[in-house]
mmCIF file of C-alpha atoms in Angstrom:
data_model
loop_
_atom_site.group_PDB
_atom_site.id
_atom_site.type_symbol
_atom_site.label_atom_id
_atom_site.label_comp_id
_atom_site.label_asym_id
_atom_site.label_seq_id
_atom_site.Cartn_x
_atom_site.Cartn_y
_atom_site.Cartn_z
ATOM 1 C CA UNK T 19 143.880 49.867 -20.551
ATOM 2 C CA UNK T 20 140.945 47.854 -19.219
ATOM 3 C CA UNK T 21 137.533 47.929 -20.929
ATOM 4 C CA UNK T 22 135.993 49.942 -18.079
ATOM 5 C CA UNK T 23 138.553 52.772 -18.485
ATOM 6 C CA UNK T 24 137.979 52.827 -22.257
ATOM 7 C CA UNK T 25 134.247 53.216 -21.799
ATOM 8 C CA UNK T 26 134.772 56.061 -19.361
ATOM 9 C CA UNK T 27 137.150 57.754 -21.764
ATOM 10 C CA UNK T 28 134.707 57.410 -24.652
ATOM 11 C CA UNK T 29 131.961 58.920 -22.482
ATOM 12 C CA UNK T 30 134.122 61.916 -21.527
ATOM 13 C CA UNK T 31 135.068 62.563 -25.154
ATOM 14 C CA UNK T 32 131.474 62.311 -26.204
ATOM 15 C CA UNK T 33 130.398 64.844 -23.533
ATOM 16 C CA UNK T 34 133.176 67.202 -24.574
ATOM 17 C CA UNK T 35 132.227 66.932 -28.210
ATOM 18 C CA UNK T 36 128.572 67.650 -27.425
ATOM 19 C CA UNK T 37 129.532 70.672 -25.362
ATOM 20 C CA UNK T 38 131.696 72.024 -28.158
ATOM 21 C CA UNK T 39 128.866 71.645 -30.649
ATOM 22 C CA UNK T 40 126.470 73.410 -28.342
ATOM 23 C CA UNK T 41 128.936 76.259 -27.793
ATOM 24 C CA UNK T 42 129.437 76.603 -31.606
ATOM 25 C CA UNK T 43 125.686 76.580 -32.160
ATOM 26 C CA UNK T 44 124.915 79.120 -29.365
ATOM 27 C CA UNK T 45 125.513 82.284 -31.436
ATOM 28 C CA UNK T 46 123.341 80.895 -34.261
ATOM 29 C CA UNK T 47 120.543 80.127 -31.798
ATOM 30 C CA UNK T 48 120.833 83.566 -30.191
ATOM 31 C CA UNK T 49 120.945 85.180 -33.566
ATOM 32 C CA UNK T 50 117.870 83.331 -34.737
ATOM 33 C CA UNK T 51 116.005 84.424 -31.639
ATOM 34 C CA UNK T 52 116.434 88.109 -32.486
ATOM 35 C CA UNK T 53 114.710 90.210 -31.257
ATOM 36 C CA UNK T 54 114.504 88.760 -27.738
ATOM 37 C CA UNK T 55 114.334 92.200 -26.104
ATOM 38 C CA UNK T 56 113.451 95.837 -26.991
ATOM 39 C CA UNK T 57 115.365 97.508 -29.831
ATOM 40 C CA UNK T 58 116.613 101.106 -29.553
ATOM 41 C CA UNK T 59 116.449 103.524 -32.519
ATOM 42 C CA UNK T 60 118.822 106.402 -31.750
ATOM 43 C CA UNK T 61 117.686 109.722 -33.214
ATOM 44 C CA UNK T 62 120.695 112.081 -33.288
ATOM 45 C CA UNK T 63 118.536 115.179 -32.907
ATOM 46 C CA UNK T 64 116.080 116.568 -30.403
ATOM 47 C CA UNK T 65 112.382 115.634 -30.540
ATOM 48 C CA UNK T 66 110.102 117.438 -33.003
ATOM 49 C CA UNK T 67 112.220 117.480 -36.134
ATOM 50 C CA UNK T 68 111.841 115.370 -39.265
ATOM 51 C CA UNK T 69 114.391 112.719 -38.100
ATOM 52 C CA UNK T 70 112.320 112.209 -34.934
ATOM 53 C CA UNK T 71 109.036 112.355 -36.811
ATOM 54 C CA UNK T 72 110.162 109.553 -39.189
ATOM 55 C CA UNK T 73 111.569 107.423 -36.436
ATOM 56 C CA UNK T 74 108.344 107.642 -34.434
ATOM 57 C CA UNK T 75 106.333 106.854 -37.572
ATOM 58 C CA UNK T 76 108.268 103.630 -38.294
ATOM 59 C CA UNK T 77 108.949 102.407 -34.723
ATOM 60 C CA UNK T 78 105.363 101.235 -33.999
ATOM 61 C CA UNK T 79 105.250 99.348 -37.338
ATOM 62 C CA UNK T 80 108.488 97.510 -36.507
ATOM 63 C CA UNK T 81 107.194 96.768 -32.992
ATOM 64 C CA UNK T 82 104.147 95.116 -34.473
ATOM 65 C CA UNK T 83 106.151 93.189 -37.033
ATOM 66 C CA UNK T 84 108.669 91.752 -34.569
ATOM 67 C CA UNK T 85 106.675 91.562 -31.360
ATOM 68 C CA UNK T 86 109.165 93.623 -29.414
ATOM 69 C CA UNK T 87 109.220 97.350 -28.603
ATOM 70 C CA UNK T 88 111.247 99.636 -30.865
ATOM 71 C CA UNK T 89 112.086 102.580 -28.656
ATOM 72 C CA UNK T 90 113.118 106.012 -29.972
ATOM 73 C CA UNK T 91 116.074 107.472 -28.050
ATOM 74 C CA UNK T 92 116.947 111.098 -28.805
ATOM 75 C CA UNK T 93 120.670 111.793 -28.431
ATOM 76 C CA UNK T 94 121.248 115.288 -29.915
ATOM 77 C CA UNK T 95 124.489 117.164 -30.348
ATOM 78 C CA UNK T 96 127.254 118.156 -32.757
ATOM 79 C CA UNK T 97 125.112 118.141 -35.953
ATOM 80 C CA UNK T 98 124.054 114.522 -35.309
ATOM 81 C CA UNK T 99 127.567 113.257 -34.568
ATOM 82 C CA UNK T 100 126.894 112.461 -30.919
ATOM 83 C CA UNK T 101 124.043 110.039 -31.652
ATOM 84 C CA UNK T 102 125.783 108.573 -34.686
ATOM 85 C CA UNK T 103 128.901 107.884 -32.689
ATOM 86 C CA UNK T 104 126.902 106.183 -29.940
ATOM 87 C CA UNK T 105 125.521 103.703 -32.498
ATOM 88 C CA UNK T 106 128.898 103.250 -34.232
ATOM 89 C CA UNK T 107 130.370 102.110 -30.930
ATOM 90 C CA UNK T 108 127.415 100.017 -29.775
ATOM 91 C CA UNK T 109 127.295 96.185 -29.866
ATOM 92 C CA UNK T 110 126.540 94.839 -33.336
ATOM 93 C CA UNK T 111 123.776 92.565 -32.114
ATOM 94 C CA UNK T 112 120.811 94.272 -33.782
ATOM 95 C CA UNK T 113 119.512 95.973 -30.623
ATOM 96 C CA UNK T 114 120.822 99.475 -31.408
ATOM 97 C CA UNK T 115 119.870 101.220 -34.619
ATOM 98 C CA UNK T 116 120.406 104.779 -35.981
ATOM 99 C CA UNK T 117 118.044 106.995 -37.873
ATOM 100 C CA UNK T 118 120.828 108.514 -39.920
ATOM 101 C CA UNK T 119 120.524 111.627 -42.086
ATOM 102 C CA UNK T 120 122.108 113.339 -45.023
ATOM 103 C CA UNK T 121 124.084 115.196 -42.350
ATOM 104 C CA UNK T 122 125.476 112.277 -40.433
ATOM 105 C CA UNK T 123 126.123 110.122 -43.501
ATOM 106 C CA UNK T 124 126.500 112.483 -46.426
ATOM 107 C CA UNK T 125 127.664 115.956 -45.378
ATOM 108 C CA UNK T 126 129.607 115.667 -42.158
ATOM 109 C CA UNK T 127 132.570 113.732 -43.621
ATOM 110 C CA UNK T 128 133.391 116.818 -45.679
ATOM 111 C CA UNK T 129 132.177 119.438 -43.208
ATOM 112 C CA UNK T 130 133.999 118.322 -40.063
ATOM 113 C CA UNK T 131 137.745 118.277 -39.935
ATOM 114 C CA UNK T 132 137.611 115.207 -37.710
ATOM 115 C CA UNK T 133 134.656 112.868 -37.200
ATOM 116 C CA UNK T 134 134.448 110.447 -34.227
ATOM 117 C CA UNK T 135 133.101 107.763 -36.604
ATOM 118 C CA UNK T 136 133.465 106.705 -40.247
ATOM 119 C CA UNK T 137 130.023 106.968 -41.985
ATOM 120 C CA UNK T 138 130.946 104.147 -44.369
ATOM 121 C CA UNK T 139 133.110 101.706 -42.400
ATOM 122 C CA UNK T 140 131.395 101.868 -39.004
ATOM 123 C CA UNK T 141 127.810 101.136 -40.134
ATOM 124 C CA UNK T 142 125.726 98.538 -41.830
ATOM 125 C CA UNK T 143 123.189 100.362 -44.008
ATOM 126 C CA UNK T 144 119.649 98.967 -43.703
ATOM 127 C CA UNK T 145 117.326 101.081 -45.818
ATOM 128 C CA UNK T 146 116.496 104.612 -46.895
ATOM 129 C CA UNK T 147 113.354 105.644 -44.974
ATOM 130 C CA UNK T 148 112.486 108.874 -46.791
ATOM 131 C CA UNK T 149 113.744 111.778 -48.846
ATOM 132 C CA UNK T 150 112.476 115.290 -48.270
ATOM 133 C CA UNK T 151 113.074 118.809 -49.657
ATOM 134 C CA UNK T 152 114.024 121.647 -47.407
ATOM 135 C CA UNK T 153 111.995 124.802 -47.408
ATOM 136 C CA UNK T 154 113.039 128.427 -46.882
ATOM 137 C CA UNK T 155 110.830 129.955 -44.203
ATOM 138 C CA UNK T 156 110.713 133.230 -42.258
ATOM 139 C CA UNK T 157 108.849 134.347 -39.198
ATOM 140 C CA UNK T 158 105.584 135.583 -40.636
ATOM 141 C CA UNK T 159 105.241 138.730 -38.458
ATOM 142 C CA UNK T 160 108.759 139.891 -39.259
ATOM 143 C CA UNK T 161 108.234 139.155 -43.028
ATOM 144 C CA UNK T 162 105.037 141.221 -42.996
ATOM 145 C CA UNK T 163 106.633 144.061 -41.049
ATOM 146 C CA UNK T 164 109.527 144.278 -43.518
ATOM 147 C CA UNK T 165 107.309 143.712 -46.585
ATOM 148 C CA UNK T 166 109.233 140.607 -47.609
ATOM 149 C CA UNK T 167 107.020 138.296 -49.715
ATOM 150 C CA UNK T 168 109.504 136.523 -52.062
ATOM 151 C CA UNK T 169 113.035 135.261 -52.200
ATOM 152 C CA UNK T 170 114.173 138.263 -54.227
ATOM 153 C CA UNK T 171 112.573 140.544 -51.603
ATOM 154 C CA UNK T 172 114.544 138.728 -48.914
ATOM 155 C CA UNK T 173 117.818 138.941 -50.790
ATOM 156 C CA UNK T 174 117.370 142.690 -51.524
ATOM 157 C CA UNK T 175 116.681 143.488 -47.857
ATOM 158 C CA UNK T 176 119.512 141.270 -46.552
ATOM 159 C CA UNK T 177 122.014 142.941 -48.897
ATOM 160 C CA UNK T 178 120.825 146.422 -47.732
ATOM 161 C CA UNK T 179 120.992 145.361 -44.076
ATOM 162 C CA UNK T 180 123.964 142.964 -43.732
ATOM 163 C CA UNK T 181 123.973 141.009 -40.489
ATOM 164 C CA UNK T 182 120.456 141.935 -39.417
ATOM 165 C CA UNK T 183 119.024 138.430 -40.022
ATOM 166 C CA UNK T 184 119.710 135.386 -37.836
ATOM 167 C CA UNK T 185 119.547 132.004 -39.593
ATOM 168 C CA UNK T 186 118.439 129.043 -37.448
ATOM 169 C CA UNK T 187 119.429 125.418 -38.058
ATOM 170 C CA UNK T 188 118.936 122.059 -36.386
ATOM 171 C CA UNK T 189 122.700 121.942 -35.710
ATOM 172 C CA UNK T 190 126.052 122.412 -37.298
ATOM 173 C CA UNK T 191 126.580 120.240 -40.378
ATOM 174 C CA UNK T 192 122.907 119.374 -40.990
ATOM 175 C CA UNK T 193 121.389 119.865 -44.448
ATOM 176 C CA UNK T 194 119.317 122.676 -42.885
ATOM 177 C CA UNK T 195 122.564 124.485 -41.943
ATOM 178 C CA UNK T 196 124.327 123.720 -45.219
ATOM 179 C CA UNK T 197 121.373 124.790 -47.355
ATOM 180 C CA UNK T 198 121.531 128.148 -45.628
ATOM 181 C CA UNK T 199 125.292 128.384 -46.049
ATOM 182 C CA UNK T 200 124.933 127.535 -49.781
ATOM 183 C CA UNK T 201 122.243 130.229 -50.116
ATOM 184 C CA UNK T 202 124.492 132.779 -48.454
ATOM 185 C CA UNK T 203 127.425 131.878 -50.684
ATOM 186 C CA UNK T 204 125.302 131.952 -53.866
ATOM 187 C CA UNK T 205 123.578 135.291 -53.099
ATOM 188 C CA UNK T 206 126.410 137.091 -51.381
ATOM 189 C CA UNK T 207 124.382 137.987 -48.271
ATOM 190 C CA UNK T 208 125.446 137.629 -44.668
ATOM 191 C CA UNK T 209 123.324 136.020 -41.874
ATOM 192 C CA UNK T 210 124.421 134.974 -38.429
ATOM 193 C CA UNK T 211 124.043 131.232 -37.952
ATOM 194 C CA UNK T 212 122.286 130.104 -34.781
ATOM 195 C CA UNK T 213 122.584 126.298 -34.390
ATOM 196 C CA UNK T 214 120.054 124.478 -32.201
ATOM 197 C CA UNK T 215 120.040 120.867 -30.998
ATOM 198 C CA UNK T 216 117.371 119.850 -33.432
ATOM 199 C CA UNK T 217 114.695 121.085 -35.770
ATOM 200 C CA UNK T 218 112.069 121.142 -33.044
ATOM 201 C CA UNK T 219 113.891 123.616 -30.768
ATOM 202 C CA UNK T 220 114.900 125.708 -33.820
ATOM 203 C CA UNK T 221 111.272 125.873 -34.946
ATOM 204 C CA UNK T 222 110.262 127.143 -31.473
ATOM 205 C CA UNK T 223 112.882 129.916 -31.958
ATOM 206 C CA UNK T 224 111.398 130.751 -35.357
ATOM 207 C CA UNK T 225 107.799 130.907 -34.152
ATOM 208 C CA UNK T 226 108.757 133.014 -31.146
ATOM 209 C CA UNK T 227 110.750 135.474 -33.288
ATOM 210 C CA UNK T 228 114.085 134.765 -31.646
ATOM 211 C CA UNK T 229 115.455 133.877 -35.118
ATOM 212 C CA UNK T 230 114.387 135.055 -38.528
ATOM 213 C CA UNK T 231 114.957 132.543 -41.293
ATOM 214 C CA UNK T 232 115.478 128.799 -41.669
ATOM 215 C CA UNK T 233 115.930 126.213 -44.403
ATOM 216 C CA UNK T 234 114.001 123.503 -42.529
ATOM 217 C CA UNK T 235 112.911 120.050 -43.639
ATOM 218 C CA UNK T 236 109.462 120.405 -45.135
ATOM 219 C CA UNK T 237 107.670 117.828 -42.890
ATOM 220 C CA UNK T 238 108.619 119.585 -39.632
ATOM 221 C CA UNK T 239 107.974 123.106 -41.036
ATOM 222 C CA UNK T 240 104.677 122.330 -42.737
ATOM 223 C CA UNK T 241 102.393 122.580 -39.623
ATOM 224 C CA UNK T 242 103.703 126.071 -38.839
ATOM 225 C CA UNK T 243 103.455 127.140 -42.479
ATOM 226 C CA UNK T 244 99.826 126.041 -42.639
ATOM 227 C CA UNK T 245 99.131 127.566 -39.229
ATOM 228 C CA UNK T 246 100.373 130.980 -40.524
ATOM 229 C CA UNK T 247 103.297 131.212 -38.088
ATOM 230 C CA UNK T 248 105.882 130.901 -40.832
ATOM 231 C CA UNK T 249 106.056 132.435 -44.289
ATOM 232 C CA UNK T 250 107.343 129.906 -46.889
ATOM 233 C CA UNK T 251 109.290 131.321 -49.855
ATOM 234 C CA UNK T 252 110.626 128.325 -51.797
ATOM 235 C CA UNK T 253 111.826 124.718 -51.562
ATOM 236 C CA UNK T 254 115.538 123.972 -51.844
ATOM 237 C CA UNK T 255 115.149 120.869 -54.017
ATOM 238 C CA UNK T 256 115.634 120.663 -57.753
ATOM 239 C CA UNK T 257 111.896 120.039 -58.274
ATOM 240 C CA UNK T 258 108.792 121.401 -56.577
ATOM 241 C CA UNK T 259 107.201 119.382 -53.815
ATOM 242 C CA UNK T 260 103.937 117.557 -54.431
ATOM 243 C CA UNK T 261 102.836 118.446 -50.874
ATOM 244 C CA UNK T 262 103.083 122.204 -51.585
ATOM 245 C CA UNK T 263 103.099 122.480 -55.405
ATOM 246 C CA UNK T 264 102.531 126.249 -55.409
ATOM 247 C CA UNK T 265 105.939 126.895 -53.819
ATOM 248 C CA UNK T 266 108.723 127.546 -56.381
ATOM 249 C CA UNK T 267 112.216 126.146 -56.133
ATOM 250 C CA UNK T 268 115.082 128.403 -55.060
ATOM 251 C CA UNK T 269 116.312 128.137 -58.569
ATOM 252 C CA UNK T 270 112.993 129.283 -59.983
ATOM 253 C CA UNK T 271 112.465 132.031 -57.405
ATOM 254 C CA UNK T 272 115.970 133.562 -57.403
ATOM 255 C CA UNK T 273 117.552 132.299 -60.606
ATOM 256 C CA UNK T 274 120.224 130.345 -58.662
ATOM 257 C CA UNK T 275 120.886 127.678 -61.293
ATOM 258 C CA UNK T 276 121.419 124.149 -60.030
ATOM 259 C CA UNK T 277 120.595 125.006 -56.412
ATOM 260 C CA UNK T 278 119.715 121.703 -54.717
ATOM 261 C CA UNK T 279 120.015 120.962 -50.961
ATOM 262 C CA UNK T 280 117.575 118.230 -50.129
ATOM 263 C CA UNK T 281 117.520 115.892 -47.132
ATOM 264 C CA UNK T 282 117.148 112.169 -46.559
ATOM 265 C CA UNK T 283 116.832 109.789 -43.591
ATOM 266 C CA UNK T 284 117.616 106.078 -43.260
ATOM 267 C CA UNK T 285 118.135 103.265 -40.790
ATOM 268 C CA UNK T 286 121.615 101.926 -40.086
ATOM 269 C CA UNK T 287 123.142 99.485 -37.630
ATOM 270 C CA UNK T 288 126.684 99.118 -36.250
ATOM 271 C CA UNK T 289 129.108 97.453 -38.711
ATOM 272 C CA UNK T 290 129.127 93.692 -38.305
ATOM 273 C CA UNK T 291 125.463 93.357 -37.401
ATOM 274 C CA UNK T 292 124.281 89.931 -38.647
ATOM 275 C CA UNK T 293 123.162 90.228 -42.302
ATOM 276 C CA UNK T 294 119.984 88.236 -41.638
ATOM 277 C CA UNK T 295 118.944 90.762 -38.915
ATOM 278 C CA UNK T 296 119.704 93.633 -41.267
ATOM 279 C CA UNK T 297 117.695 91.977 -44.043
ATOM 280 C CA UNK T 298 114.706 91.310 -41.742
ATOM 281 C CA UNK T 299 114.570 94.951 -40.558
ATOM 282 C CA UNK T 300 114.867 96.177 -44.156
ATOM 283 C CA UNK T 301 112.059 93.975 -45.348
ATOM 284 C CA UNK T 302 109.679 94.971 -42.587
ATOM 285 C CA UNK T 303 110.563 98.672 -42.932
ATOM 286 C CA UNK T 304 109.996 98.531 -46.709
ATOM 287 C CA UNK T 305 106.658 96.747 -46.085
ATOM 288 C CA UNK T 306 105.569 99.458 -43.618
ATOM 289 C CA UNK T 307 106.638 102.278 -45.981
ATOM 290 C CA UNK T 308 104.595 100.709 -48.787
ATOM 291 C CA UNK T 309 101.510 100.439 -46.721
ATOM 292 C CA UNK T 310 98.776 102.955 -47.723
ATOM 293 C CA UNK T 311 98.468 104.498 -44.244
ATOM 294 C CA UNK T 312 102.208 105.244 -43.772
ATOM 295 C CA UNK T 313 102.791 106.118 -47.467
ATOM 296 C CA UNK T 314 99.944 108.627 -47.564
ATOM 297 C CA UNK T 315 100.992 110.131 -44.248
ATOM 298 C CA UNK T 316 104.544 110.755 -45.400
ATOM 299 C CA UNK T 317 103.547 112.099 -48.821
ATOM 300 C CA UNK T 318 101.150 114.490 -47.164
ATOM 301 C CA UNK T 319 104.037 115.794 -45.031
ATOM 302 C CA UNK T 320 106.263 116.305 -48.036
ATOM 303 C CA UNK T 321 108.377 113.141 -47.552
ATOM 304 C CA UNK T 322 108.959 110.529 -50.253
ATOM 305 C CA UNK T 323 109.009 107.001 -48.775
ATOM 306 C CA UNK T 324 112.073 104.814 -49.392
ATOM 307 C CA UNK T 325 112.578 101.121 -48.665
ATOM 308 C CA UNK T 326 115.628 100.200 -50.859
ATOM 309 C CA UNK T 327 117.900 97.230 -50.121
ATOM 310 C CA UNK T 328 120.964 97.433 -47.849
ATOM 311 C CA UNK T 329 123.285 97.179 -50.848
ATOM 312 C CA UNK T 330 121.391 99.951 -52.667
ATOM 313 C CA UNK T 331 121.427 102.182 -49.601
ATOM 314 C CA UNK T 332 125.136 101.629 -49.166
ATOM 315 C CA UNK T 333 125.768 102.775 -52.741
ATOM 316 C CA UNK T 334 123.441 105.735 -52.195
ATOM 317 C CA UNK T 335 125.445 106.884 -49.137
ATOM 318 C CA UNK T 336 128.690 106.615 -51.141
ATOM 319 C CA UNK T 337 127.155 108.781 -53.854
ATOM 320 C CA UNK T 338 125.855 111.349 -51.367
ATOM 321 C CA UNK T 339 129.300 111.717 -49.719
ATOM 322 C CA UNK T 340 130.768 112.417 -53.185
ATOM 323 C CA UNK T 341 127.910 114.751 -54.067
ATOM 324 C CA UNK T 342 128.111 116.939 -50.950
ATOM 325 C CA UNK T 343 131.931 117.304 -50.856
ATOM 326 C CA UNK T 344 132.040 119.972 -53.571
ATOM 327 C CA UNK T 345 128.925 121.626 -52.134
ATOM 328 C CA UNK T 346 130.597 121.971 -48.740
ATOM 329 C CA UNK T 347 133.690 123.373 -50.450
ATOM 330 C CA UNK T 348 131.684 125.882 -52.482
ATOM 331 C CA UNK T 349 129.702 127.027 -49.433
ATOM 332 C CA UNK T 350 132.905 127.739 -47.446
ATOM 333 C CA UNK T 351 131.482 126.015 -44.384
ATOM 334 C CA UNK T 352 133.939 124.097 -42.208
ATOM 335 C CA UNK T 353 133.690 122.961 -38.604
ATOM 336 C CA UNK T 354 136.550 121.988 -36.305
#
């Protein structure tokens, strides 16, 4: 082989080697550039509920932190399963996130005979955004007309008039639904369940008198309670809420020992999302939740801000699935 041919060969090999190195480095460069376009936060319920409220509270903070728009996308249906499944099957590039709930990632695995996604295997947990109690509320006009002022009043009337009350929820399988089912099971009363596509639409049904009672998340119910449209009886958590300290717990009000059906909400990404992207979102979310403005806003609405690490949130999800399995069984609720 002559010297000229050898030089040409060396040049070709050098070019190929450089191209290979650039190809190998491309994903790292793209990953480091995240976010290079708007990020979507899927809310698996209709606008107006607590899931939506929390997503819209955190989205502007993340937009400011990363210099890209974080857009809330409501995809309601099947107790949150529709929106959760969309995210589970999305590209794991950090551009599609889920505002998951105790329903989508704690309750539904036990409640539904078949889920389209696996709440543990199909997601990369980012951080818990907030925990909230639920609150038992009734349409104020109907409560006044029937002289129902307390939880015992409600139970007494419901037992004397089985089937007269309709119970609203934000969808099958949500903590709002399951809290009501647990209440029915523990008290021996019967109410017809009316599932809506989110807490917002359900709340409209409550205020208009189309439905009678609901075990709603406190943040979304509070404006209507304070406005006099809804009569609040008790919170469903183990402890009273600092936002409405005068409200008793269900256990206190009705003697239902150990009654606890609280809610939580957190950010998740599709499984396989780059760990550094997950870590960056967690850090900025935690920073926003710790800021005085956001923290005070959430506490005033009855929500307790989160911000834990991805590993801590993953362990929390595991514990919630284990916690809710016997609750679902005891309530008798099951969805095909």
